[in-house]
Amino acid sequence: MRAGECMETALRSIVKDCVIGKILIQTNETTFDPELHYIRLPPHITRYKVIIMDATVTTGSAAMMAIRVLLDHDVKEEDIFVASLLMGQQGAHALAYAFPKVKLITTAMDHQMTENCYLIPGMGNFGDRYYGTGLEQDMDEPFDM
């Protein structure tokens, strides 16, 4: 949900009969740990290939939690894809190491991040940029608005 939804319209235009579920995982701004807030998965999810869509994957911790949720619902690891506009090298390596059968798809890879877990050069908080929320600028965020 949220930042990953920016890719949903494109997916629906290509895969007309796709079945959509929702998992909302947000990173705690104090601890940087992922927190599961919402889940709604389609019935018989084990019959499908599942694409986890997230605009940015920095450390990979939110994607790891989403993968674990899917595995807990009996989705096979080899049936899971993580699609992202931008991935951090650390996150991609962590995901590939923890879940070697999950396929990672991204358009670009950044190799550095700030201590507040923003990719460098990155694109800041994509969800805030896409939805126009959180417009106050965080000085630790590397991308100028």
CSV table of N, CA, C and O in Angstrom, one decimal, residues 1-2 24-37 54 56-65 113 115-118 125:
chain,number,residue,atom,x,y,z
A,1,MET,N,0.8,-1.2,0.0
A,1,MET,CA,0.0,0.0,0.0
A,1,MET,C,0.9,1.2,0.0
A,1,MET,O,2.1,1.2,0.2
A,2,ARG,N,0.3,2.4,-0.2
A,2,ARG,CA,0.9,3.7,-0.2
A,2,ARG,C,1.9,3.8,-1.3
A,2,ARG,O,1.5,3.9,-2.5
A,24,LEU,N,0.2,-3.3,4.3
A,24,LEU,CA,0.8,-2.0,4.7
A,24,LEU,C,1.9,-2.2,5.8
A,24,LEU,O,1.5,-2.6,6.9
A,25,ILE,N,3.1,-2.0,5.4
A,25,ILE,CA,4.2,-2.0,6.3
A,25,ILE,C,4.9,-0.7,6.3
A,25,ILE,O,5.3,-0.2,5.2
A,26,GLN,N,5.0,0.0,7.4
A,26,GLN,CA,5.7,1.2,7.5
A,26,GLN,C,6.9,1.1,8.4
A,26,GLN,O,6.9,0.4,9.4
A,27,THR,N,7.9,1.9,8.1
A,27,THR,CA,9.1,1.9,8.9
A,27,THR,C,8.9,2.9,10.1
A,27,THR,O,8.6,4.1,9.8
A,28,ASN,N,9.2,2.4,11.3
A,28,ASN,CA,9.1,3.3,12.4
A,28,ASN,C,10.2,4.3,12.3
A,28,ASN,O,11.4,4.0,12.1
A,29,GLU,N,9.9,5.6,12.4
A,29,GLU,CA,10.8,6.7,12.2
A,29,GLU,C,11.9,6.8,13.3
A,29,GLU,O,12.9,7.5,13.1
A,30,THR,N,11.6,6.2,14.4
A,30,THR,CA,12.6,6.3,15.6
A,30,THR,C,13.5,5.1,15.5
A,30,THR,O,14.7,5.2,15.7
A,31,THR,N,13.0,3.9,15.4
A,31,THR,CA,13.8,2.7,15.5
A,31,THR,C,14.2,2.2,14.1
A,31,THR,O,15.1,1.3,14.0
A,32,PHE,N,13.5,2.6,13.0
A,32,PHE,CA,13.8,2.2,11.6
A,32,PHE,C,13.4,0.7,11.4
A,32,PHE,O,13.8,0.1,10.5
A,33,ASP,N,12.6,0.2,12.4
A,33,ASP,CA,12.1,-1.2,12.2
A,33,ASP,C,10.8,-1.2,11.5
A,33,ASP,O,10.0,-0.3,11.6
A,34,PRO,N,10.5,-2.2,10.7
A,34,PRO,CA,9.2,-2.3,10.0
A,34,PRO,C,8.1,-2.7,10.9
A,34,PRO,O,8.3,-3.4,11.9
A,35,GLU,N,6.9,-2.1,10.7
A,35,GLU,CA,5.8,-2.4,11.5
A,35,GLU,C,4.6,-2.7,10.5
A,35,GLU,O,4.3,-2.0,9.6
A,36,LEU,N,4.0,-3.9,10.8
A,36,LEU,CA,2.8,-4.3,10.0
A,36,LEU,C,1.6,-3.6,10.5
A,36,LEU,O,1.2,-3.8,11.7
A,37,HIS,N,0.9,-2.9,9.6
A,37,HIS,CA,-0.3,-2.1,10.0
A,37,HIS,C,-1.6,-2.7,9.5
A,37,HIS,O,-2.6,-2.5,10.0
A,54,ASP,N,7.0,-1.9,-4.2
A,54,ASP,CA,7.4,-0.9,-3.3
A,54,ASP,C,8.2,0.1,-4.1
A,54,ASP,O,9.1,-0.4,-4.8
A,56,THR,N,10.5,2.2,-3.3
A,56,THR,CA,12.0,2.2,-2.9
A,56,THR,C,12.2,1.0,-1.9
A,56,THR,O,11.4,0.9,-1.0
A,57,VAL,N,13.3,0.3,-2.1
A,57,VAL,CA,13.7,-0.7,-1.1
A,57,VAL,C,15.1,-0.2,-0.6
A,57,VAL,O,16.0,-0.2,-1.4
A,58,THR,N,15.2,0.2,0.6
A,58,THR,CA,16.5,0.7,1.1
A,58,THR,C,17.3,-0.4,1.8
A,58,THR,O,18.2,-0.9,1.3
A,59,THR,N,16.8,-0.7,3.0
A,59,THR,CA,17.5,-1.8,3.8
A,59,THR,C,16.9,-3.1,3.5
A,59,THR,O,17.5,-4.1,3.8
A,60,GLY,N,15.7,-3.2,3.0
A,60,GLY,CA,15.0,-4.5,2.7
A,60,GLY,C,14.2,-5.0,3.8
A,60,GLY,O,13.5,-6.0,3.6
A,61,SER,N,14.2,-4.3,4.9
A,61,SER,CA,13.5,-4.9,6.1
A,61,SER,C,12.0,-4.9,5.9
A,61,SER,O,11.3,-5.9,6.3
A,62,ALA,N,11.4,-3.9,5.3
A,62,ALA,CA,9.9,-4.0,5.0
A,62,ALA,C,9.6,-5.1,4.0
A,62,ALA,O,8.6,-5.8,4.2
A,63,ALA,N,10.4,-5.2,3.0
A,63,ALA,CA,10.2,-6.3,2.0
A,63,ALA,C,10.3,-7.6,2.6
A,63,ALA,O,9.6,-8.5,2.3
A,64,MET,N,11.3,-7.8,3.5
A,64,MET,CA,11.5,-9.0,4.3
A,64,MET,C,10.3,-9.4,5.1
A,64,MET,O,9.8,-10.5,5.1
A,65,MET,N,9.7,-8.4,5.7
A,65,MET,CA,8.5,-8.6,6.5
A,65,MET,C,7.3,-9.1,5.6
A,65,MET,O,6.6,-10.0,5.9
A,113,MET,N,23.4,5.1,1.6
A,113,MET,CA,22.3,5.6,2.3
A,113,MET,C,22.7,6.5,3.5
A,113,MET,O,23.8,6.3,4.0
A,115,GLU,N,22.3,8.0,7.4
A,115,GLU,CA,22.0,7.3,8.7
A,115,GLU,C,20.5,7.2,9.0
A,115,GLU,O,20.1,6.4,9.9
A,116,ASN,N,19.7,8.0,8.3
A,116,ASN,CA,18.2,8.0,8.5
A,116,ASN,C,17.6,7.1,7.4
A,116,ASN,O,16.4,7.2,7.2
A,117,CYS,N,18.4,6.3,6.8
A,117,CYS,CA,17.9,5.3,5.8
A,117,CYS,C,17.3,5.9,4.6
A,117,CYS,O,16.3,5.3,4.0
A,118,TYR,N,17.8,7.0,4.1
A,118,TYR,CA,17.4,7.5,2.8
A,118,TYR,C,18.5,7.1,1.8
A,118,TYR,O,19.7,7.3,2.1
A,125,ASN,N,11.4,10.4,0.4
A,125,ASN,CA,10.3,9.6,0.8
A,125,ASN,C,9.3,9.6,-0.4
A,125,ASN,O,8.5,10.5,-0.6
